[in-house]
Amino acid sequence: IGAFLLALALIISVLVILQSGKDSKLSGTIAGGTETFFGKSKIHTRDKKLSLWTGICSALFAITVIVMYVIAG
C-alpha cells in the first residue's frame, strides 16, 4: 500500500505542475496575449481534464491513507 501511496503522490504532483495557473488569463489580457479563441478553448479543456484527474487521484490518495490508518490502528 505504501508503494501505491508514493505513486499517487507523484502522479498528483505531476498533474498539479501540468495545470496552468489561475493568473494566466489575467496576465494574458494585460500583456495582450497572442492566443486565439480556439487556442484558449483547448487550454480550458486540457485544464478541466487535468483538474478532474487531480481530484480523482486526490480522493484515491485520501481513501488509501484512511485504509492504511485503519489497518495499522
PDB file of N, CA and C in Angstrom:
ATOM      1  N   ILE A   1       0.842  -1.196   0.000  1.00  0.00           N
ATOM      2  CA  ILE A   1       0.000   0.000   0.000  1.00  0.00           C
ATOM      3  C   ILE A   1       0.883   1.255   0.000  1.00  0.00           C
ATOM      4  N   GLY A   2       2.032   1.167   0.650  1.00  0.00           N
ATOM      5  CA  GLY A   2       2.944   2.309   0.694  1.00  0.00           C
ATOM      6  C   GLY A   2       3.443   2.713  -0.684  1.00  0.00           C
ATOM      7  N   ALA A   3       3.736   1.711  -1.519  1.00  0.00           N
ATOM      8  CA  ALA A   3       4.190   1.997  -2.881  1.00  0.00           C
ATOM      9  C   ALA A   3       3.074   2.668  -3.688  1.00  0.00           C
ATOM     10  N   PHE A   4       1.831   2.236  -3.467  1.00  0.00           N
ATOM     11  CA  PHE A   4       0.682   2.837  -4.152  1.00  0.00           C
ATOM     12  C   PHE A   4       0.520   4.301  -3.734  1.00  0.00           C
ATOM     13  N   LEU A   5       0.701   4.570  -2.432  1.00  0.00           N
ATOM     14  CA  LEU A   5       0.621   5.953  -1.943  1.00  0.00           C
ATOM     15  C   LEU A   5       1.713   6.820  -2.567  1.00  0.00           C
ATOM     16  N   LEU A   6       2.909   6.282  -2.642  1.00  0.00           N
ATOM     17  CA  LEU A   6       4.012   7.024  -3.238  1.00  0.00           C
ATOM     18  C   LEU A   6       3.731   7.326  -4.713  1.00  0.00           C
ATOM     19  N   ALA A   7       3.227   6.333  -5.426  1.00  0.00           N
ATOM     20  CA  ALA A   7       2.892   6.534  -6.840  1.00  0.00           C
ATOM     21  C   ALA A   7       1.797   7.591  -6.997  1.00  0.00           C
ATOM     22  N   LEU A   8       0.772   7.528  -6.159  1.00  0.00           N
ATOM     23  CA  LEU A   8      -0.295   8.541  -6.221  1.00  0.00           C
ATOM     24  C   LEU A   8       0.237   9.937  -5.909  1.00  0.00           C
ATOM     25  N   ALA A   9       1.127  10.039  -4.946  1.00  0.00           N
ATOM     26  CA  ALA A   9       1.703  11.342  -4.604  1.00  0.00           C
ATOM     27  C   ALA A   9       2.477  11.910  -5.788  1.00  0.00           C
ATOM     28  N   LEU A  10       3.231  11.076  -6.470  1.00  0.00           N
ATOM     29  CA  LEU A  10       3.982  11.538  -7.641  1.00  0.00           C
ATOM     30  C   LEU A  10       3.048  11.938  -8.776  1.00  0.00           C
ATOM     31  N   ILE A  11       2.008  11.148  -8.992  1.00  0.00           N
ATOM     32  CA  ILE A  11       1.039  11.460 -10.053  1.00  0.00           C
ATOM     33  C   ILE A  11       0.329  12.775  -9.754  1.00  0.00           C
ATOM     34  N   ILE A  12      -0.084  12.981  -8.513  1.00  0.00           N
ATOM     35  CA  ILE A  12      -0.755  14.230  -8.128  1.00  0.00           C
ATOM     36  C   ILE A  12       0.184  15.414  -8.344  1.00  0.00           C
ATOM     37  N   SER A  13       1.439  15.254  -7.968  1.00  0.00           N
ATOM     38  CA  SER A  13       2.416  16.335  -8.157  1.00  0.00           C
ATOM     39  C   SER A  13       2.565  16.701  -9.626  1.00  0.00           C
ATOM     40  N   VAL A  14       2.674  15.705 -10.478  1.00  0.00           N
ATOM     41  CA  VAL A  14       2.820  15.957 -11.912  1.00  0.00           C
ATOM     42  C   VAL A  14       1.566  16.616 -12.474  1.00  0.00           C
ATOM     43  N   LEU A  15       0.396  16.147 -12.073  1.00  0.00           N
ATOM     44  CA  LEU A  15      -0.857  16.732 -12.563  1.00  0.00           C
ATOM     45  C   LEU A  15      -0.991  18.202 -12.154  1.00  0.00           C
ATOM     46  N   VAL A  16      -0.586  18.518 -10.939  1.00  0.00           N
ATOM     47  CA  VAL A  16      -0.671  19.902 -10.472  1.00  0.00           C
ATOM     48  C   VAL A  16       0.307  20.787 -11.238  1.00  0.00           C
ATOM     49  N   ILE A  17       1.505  20.279 -11.487  1.00  0.00           N
ATOM     50  CA  ILE A  17       2.503  21.057 -12.222  1.00  0.00           C
ATOM     51  C   ILE A  17       2.063  21.303 -13.659  1.00  0.00           C
ATOM     52  N   LEU A  18       1.378  20.349 -14.277  1.00  0.00           N
ATOM     53  CA  LEU A  18       0.941  20.489 -15.667  1.00  0.00           C
ATOM     54  C   LEU A  18      -0.193  21.499 -15.842  1.00  0.00           C
ATOM     55  N   GLN A  19      -0.924  21.792 -14.778  1.00  0.00           N
ATOM     56  CA  GLN A  19      -2.035  22.740 -14.884  1.00  0.00           C
ATOM     57  C   GLN A  19      -1.506  24.161 -15.019  1.00  0.00           C
ATOM     58  N   SER A  20      -2.209  24.956 -15.823  1.00  0.00           N
ATOM     59  CA  SER A  20      -1.815  26.364 -15.940  1.00  0.00           C
ATOM     60  C   SER A  20      -2.350  27.118 -14.735  1.00  0.00           C
ATOM     61  N   GLY A  21      -1.650  28.178 -14.365  1.00  0.00           N
ATOM     62  CA  GLY A  21      -2.033  28.958 -13.201  1.00  0.00           C
ATOM     63  C   GLY A  21      -3.319  29.725 -13.427  1.00  0.00           C
ATOM     64  N   LYS A  22      -3.967  30.071 -12.360  1.00  0.00           N
ATOM     65  CA  LYS A  22      -5.216  30.830 -12.454  1.00  0.00           C
ATOM     66  C   LYS A  22      -4.957  32.264 -12.916  1.00  0.00           C
ATOM     67  N   ASP A  23      -3.725  32.773 -12.743  1.00  0.00           N
ATOM     68  CA  ASP A  23      -3.401  34.143 -13.126  1.00  0.00           C
ATOM     69  C   ASP A  23      -3.137  34.283 -14.621  1.00  0.00           C
ATOM     70  N   SER A  24      -2.926  33.183 -15.331  1.00  0.00           N
ATOM     71  CA  SER A  24      -2.514  33.269 -16.733  1.00  0.00           C
ATOM     72  C   SER A  24      -3.539  34.006 -17.590  1.00  0.00           C
ATOM     73  N   LYS A  25      -4.813  33.902 -17.236  1.00  0.00           N
ATOM     74  CA  LYS A  25      -5.844  34.581 -18.011  1.00  0.00           C
ATOM     75  C   LYS A  25      -5.717  36.092 -17.865  1.00  0.00           C
ATOM     76  N   LEU A  26      -5.477  36.543 -16.662  1.00  0.00           N
ATOM     77  CA  LEU A  26      -5.369  37.966 -16.416  1.00  0.00           C
ATOM     78  C   LEU A  26      -4.103  38.546 -17.026  1.00  0.00           C
ATOM     79  N   SER A  27      -2.973  37.880 -16.865  1.00  0.00           N
ATOM     80  CA  SER A  27      -1.722  38.411 -17.395  1.00  0.00           C
ATOM     81  C   SER A  27      -1.740  38.427 -18.915  1.00  0.00           C
ATOM     82  N   GLY A  28      -2.399  37.450 -19.538  1.00  0.00           N
ATOM     83  CA  GLY A  28      -2.507  37.441 -20.988  1.00  0.00           C
ATOM     84  C   GLY A  28      -3.346  38.600 -21.489  1.00  0.00           C
ATOM     85  N   THR A  29      -4.347  38.985 -20.729  1.00  0.00           N
ATOM     86  CA  THR A  29      -5.198  40.105 -21.114  1.00  0.00           C
ATOM     87  C   THR A  29      -4.437  41.415 -21.012  1.00  0.00           C
ATOM     88  N   ILE A  30      -3.703  41.606 -19.950  1.00  0.00           N
ATOM     89  CA  ILE A  30      -2.956  42.840 -19.744  1.00  0.00           C
ATOM     90  C   ILE A  30      -1.810  42.961 -20.746  1.00  0.00           C
ATOM     91  N   ALA A  31      -1.106  41.864 -20.977  1.00  0.00           N
ATOM     92  CA  ALA A  31       0.049  41.892 -21.866  1.00  0.00           C
ATOM     93  C   ALA A  31      -0.342  41.750 -23.330  1.00  0.00           C
ATOM     94  N   GLY A  32      -1.611  41.585 -23.611  1.00  0.00           N
ATOM     95  CA  GLY A  32      -2.033  41.413 -24.998  1.00  0.00           C
ATOM     96  C   GLY A  32      -1.636  40.054 -25.526  1.00  0.00           C
ATOM     97  N   GLY A  33      -2.069  39.012 -24.845  1.00  0.00           N
ATOM     98  CA  GLY A  33      -1.698  37.640 -25.209  1.00  0.00           C
ATOM     99  C   GLY A  33      -2.018  37.313 -26.657  1.00  0.00           C
ATOM    100  N   THR A  34      -1.229  36.436 -27.258  1.00  0.00           N
ATOM    101  CA  THR A  34      -1.378  36.103 -28.666  1.00  0.00           C
ATOM    102  C   THR A  34      -2.240  34.880 -28.895  1.00  0.00           C
ATOM    103  N   GLU A  35      -2.895  34.365 -27.845  1.00  0.00           N
ATOM    104  CA  GLU A  35      -3.734  33.190 -28.021  1.00  0.00           C
ATOM    105  C   GLU A  35      -4.992  33.542 -28.799  1.00  0.00           C
ATOM    106  N   THR A  36      -5.398  32.637 -29.659  1.00  0.00           N
ATOM    107  CA  THR A  36      -6.649  32.832 -30.380  1.00  0.00           C
ATOM    108  C   THR A  36      -7.798  32.259 -29.560  1.00  0.00           C
ATOM    109  N   PHE A  37      -8.988  32.471 -30.036  1.00  0.00           N
ATOM    110  CA  PHE A  37     -10.161  31.939 -29.344  1.00  0.00           C
ATOM    111  C   PHE A  37     -10.090  30.423 -29.262  1.00  0.00           C
ATOM    112  N   PHE A  38      -9.682  29.783 -30.354  1.00  0.00           N
ATOM    113  CA  PHE A  38      -9.631  28.325 -30.373  1.00  0.00           C
ATOM    114  C   PHE A  38      -8.524  27.797 -29.482  1.00  0.00           C
ATOM    115  N   GLY A  39      -7.411  28.509 -29.392  1.00  0.00           N
ATOM    116  CA  GLY A  39      -6.314  28.106 -28.522  1.00  0.00           C
ATOM    117  C   GLY A  39      -6.726  28.137 -27.067  1.00  0.00           C
ATOM    118  N   LYS A  40      -7.491  29.149 -26.689  1.00  0.00           N
ATOM    119  CA  LYS A  40      -7.967  29.245 -25.305  1.00  0.00           C
ATOM    120  C   LYS A  40      -8.908  28.102 -24.978  1.00  0.00           C
ATOM    121  N   SER A  41      -9.742  27.728 -25.939  1.00  0.00           N
ATOM    122  CA  SER A  41     -10.685  26.639 -25.717  1.00  0.00           C
ATOM    123  C   SER A  41      -9.950  25.334 -25.450  1.00  0.00           C
ATOM    124  N   LYS A  42      -8.884  25.081 -26.197  1.00  0.00           N
ATOM    125  CA  LYS A  42      -8.113  23.858 -25.985  1.00  0.00           C
ATOM    126  C   LYS A  42      -7.457  23.864 -24.611  1.00  0.00           C
ATOM    127  N   ILE A  43      -6.968  25.018 -24.196  1.00  0.00           N
ATOM    128  CA  ILE A  43      -6.329  25.116 -22.878  1.00  0.00           C
ATOM    129  C   ILE A  43      -7.348  24.851 -21.784  1.00  0.00           C
ATOM    130  N   HIS A  44      -8.554  25.422 -21.922  1.00  0.00           N
ATOM    131  CA  HIS A  44      -9.584  25.211 -20.903  1.00  0.00           C
ATOM    132  C   HIS A  44      -9.974  23.738 -20.816  1.00  0.00           C
ATOM    133  N   THR A  45     -10.094  23.080 -21.959  1.00  0.00           N
ATOM    134  CA  THR A  45     -10.460  21.667 -21.969  1.00  0.00           C
ATOM    135  C   THR A  45      -9.365  20.845 -21.306  1.00  0.00           C
ATOM    136  N   ARG A  46      -8.110  21.130 -21.618  1.00  0.00           N
ATOM    137  CA  ARG A  46      -6.983  20.401 -21.031  1.00  0.00           C
ATOM    138  C   ARG A  46      -6.935  20.628 -19.527  1.00  0.00           C
ATOM    139  N   ASP A  47      -7.128  21.872 -19.106  1.00  0.00           N
ATOM    140  CA  ASP A  47      -7.115  22.172 -17.679  1.00  0.00           C
ATOM    141  C   ASP A  47      -8.264  21.485 -16.944  1.00  0.00           C
ATOM    142  N   LYS A  48      -9.424  21.405 -17.581  1.00  0.00           N
ATOM    143  CA  LYS A  48     -10.559  20.721 -16.945  1.00  0.00           C
ATOM    144  C   LYS A  48     -10.264  19.236 -16.769  1.00  0.00           C
ATOM    145  N   LYS A  49      -9.659  18.617 -17.786  1.00  0.00           N
ATOM    146  CA  LYS A  49      -9.306  17.201 -17.673  1.00  0.00           C
ATOM    147  C   LYS A  49      -8.250  16.994 -16.589  1.00  0.00           C
ATOM    148  N   LEU A  50      -7.240  17.860 -16.573  1.00  0.00           N
ATOM    149  CA  LEU A  50      -6.198  17.746 -15.552  1.00  0.00           C
ATOM    150  C   LEU A  50      -6.782  17.949 -14.162  1.00  0.00           C
ATOM    151  N   SER A  51      -7.697  18.895 -14.035  1.00  0.00           N
ATOM    152  CA  SER A  51      -8.339  19.156 -12.749  1.00  0.00           C
ATOM    153  C   SER A  51      -9.172  17.959 -12.309  1.00  0.00           C
ATOM    154  N   LEU A  52      -9.891  17.353 -13.244  1.00  0.00           N
ATOM    155  CA  LEU A  52     -10.694  16.174 -12.927  1.00  0.00           C
ATOM    156  C   LEU A  52      -9.799  15.040 -12.437  1.00  0.00           C
ATOM    157  N   TRP A  53      -8.715  14.759 -13.152  1.00  0.00           N
ATOM    158  CA  TRP A  53      -7.825  13.672 -12.766  1.00  0.00           C
ATOM    159  C   TRP A  53      -7.095  13.972 -11.465  1.00  0.00           C
ATOM    160  N   THR A  54      -6.799  15.244 -11.216  1.00  0.00           N
ATOM    161  CA  THR A  54      -6.183  15.617  -9.945  1.00  0.00           C
ATOM    162  C   THR A  54      -7.142  15.323  -8.796  1.00  0.00           C
ATOM    163  N   GLY A  55      -8.407  15.651  -8.980  1.00  0.00           N
ATOM    164  CA  GLY A  55      -9.413  15.372  -7.950  1.00  0.00           C
ATOM    165  C   GLY A  55      -9.598  13.885  -7.702  1.00  0.00           C
ATOM    166  N   ILE A  56      -9.624  13.110  -8.782  1.00  0.00           N
ATOM    167  CA  ILE A  56      -9.780  11.656  -8.642  1.00  0.00           C
ATOM    168  C   ILE A  56      -8.589  11.063  -7.899  1.00  0.00           C
ATOM    169  N   CYS A  57      -7.382  11.451  -8.303  1.00  0.00           N
ATOM    170  CA  CYS A  57      -6.179  10.919  -7.649  1.00  0.00           C
ATOM    171  C   CYS A  57      -6.092  11.375  -6.193  1.00  0.00           C
ATOM    172  N   SER A  58      -6.516  12.596  -5.919  1.00  0.00           N
ATOM    173  CA  SER A  58      -6.503  13.080  -4.540  1.00  0.00           C
ATOM    174  C   SER A  58      -7.477  12.304  -3.666  1.00  0.00           C
ATOM    175  N   ALA A  59      -8.651  12.004  -4.220  1.00  0.00           N
ATOM    176  CA  ALA A  59      -9.631  11.211  -3.469  1.00  0.00           C
ATOM    177  C   ALA A  59      -9.094   9.801  -3.207  1.00  0.00           C
ATOM    178  N   LEU A  60      -8.482   9.187  -4.205  1.00  0.00           N
ATOM    179  CA  LEU A  60      -7.874   7.870  -4.021  1.00  0.00           C
ATOM    180  C   LEU A  60      -6.777   7.915  -2.970  1.00  0.00           C
ATOM    181  N   PHE A  61      -5.997   8.988  -2.990  1.00  0.00           N
ATOM    182  CA  PHE A  61      -4.923   9.156  -2.014  1.00  0.00           C
ATOM    183  C   PHE A  61      -5.503   9.227  -0.597  1.00  0.00           C
ATOM    184  N   ALA A  62      -6.546  10.049  -0.428  1.00  0.00           N
ATOM    185  CA  ALA A  62      -7.164  10.203   0.891  1.00  0.00           C
ATOM    186  C   ALA A  62      -7.772   8.886   1.377  1.00  0.00           C
ATOM    187  N   ILE A  63      -8.456   8.176   0.485  1.00  0.00           N
ATOM    188  CA  ILE A  63      -9.057   6.897   0.860  1.00  0.00           C
ATOM    189  C   ILE A  63      -7.981   5.889   1.247  1.00  0.00           C
ATOM    190  N   THR A  64      -6.884   5.873   0.498  1.00  0.00           N
ATOM    191  CA  THR A  64      -5.792   4.947   0.796  1.00  0.00           C
ATOM    192  C   THR A  64      -5.149   5.258   2.139  1.00  0.00           C
ATOM    193  N   VAL A  65      -4.983   6.541   2.449  1.00  0.00           N
ATOM    194  CA  VAL A  65      -4.419   6.923   3.747  1.00  0.00           C
ATOM    195  C   VAL A  65      -5.337   6.464   4.878  1.00  0.00           C
ATOM    196  N   ILE A  66      -6.645   6.643   4.706  1.00  0.00           N
ATOM    197  CA  ILE A  66      -7.595   6.207   5.733  1.00  0.00           C
ATOM    198  C   ILE A  66      -7.540   4.692   5.908  1.00  0.00           C
ATOM    199  N   VAL A  67      -7.478   3.963   4.788  1.00  0.00           N
ATOM    200  CA  VAL A  67      -7.390   2.500   4.866  1.00  0.00           C
ATOM    201  C   VAL A  67      -6.122   2.081   5.587  1.00  0.00           C
ATOM    202  N   MET A  68      -4.997   2.730   5.289  1.00  0.00           N
ATOM    203  CA  MET A  68      -3.737   2.406   5.980  1.00  0.00           C
ATOM    204  C   MET A  68      -3.847   2.694   7.466  1.00  0.00           C
ATOM    205  N   TYR A  69      -4.493   3.774   7.823  1.00  0.00           N
ATOM    206  CA  TYR A  69      -4.676   4.138   9.222  1.00  0.00           C
ATOM    207  C   TYR A  69      -5.510   3.080   9.953  1.00  0.00           C
ATOM    208  N   VAL A  70      -6.581   2.627   9.321  1.00  0.00           N
ATOM    209  CA  VAL A  70      -7.447   1.627   9.926  1.00  0.00           C
ATOM    210  C   VAL A  70      -6.706   0.297  10.072  1.00  0.00           C
ATOM    211  N   ILE A  71      -5.952  -0.087   9.051  1.00  0.00           N
ATOM    212  CA  ILE A  71      -5.208  -1.341   9.099  1.00  0.00           C
ATOM    213  C   ILE A  71      -4.134  -1.294  10.179  1.00  0.00           C
ATOM    214  N   ALA A  72      -3.424  -0.179  10.263  1.00  0.00           N
ATOM    215  CA  ALA A  72      -2.324  -0.048  11.233  1.00  0.00           C
ATOM    216  C   ALA A  72      -2.834   0.124  12.653  1.00  0.00           C
ATOM    217  N   GLY A  73      -4.024   0.708  12.799  1.00  0.00           N
ATOM    218  CA  GLY A  73      -4.555   1.027  14.113  1.00  0.00           C
ATOM    219  C   GLY A  73      -5.126  -0.145  14.786  1.00  0.00           C
TER     220      GLY A  73
END
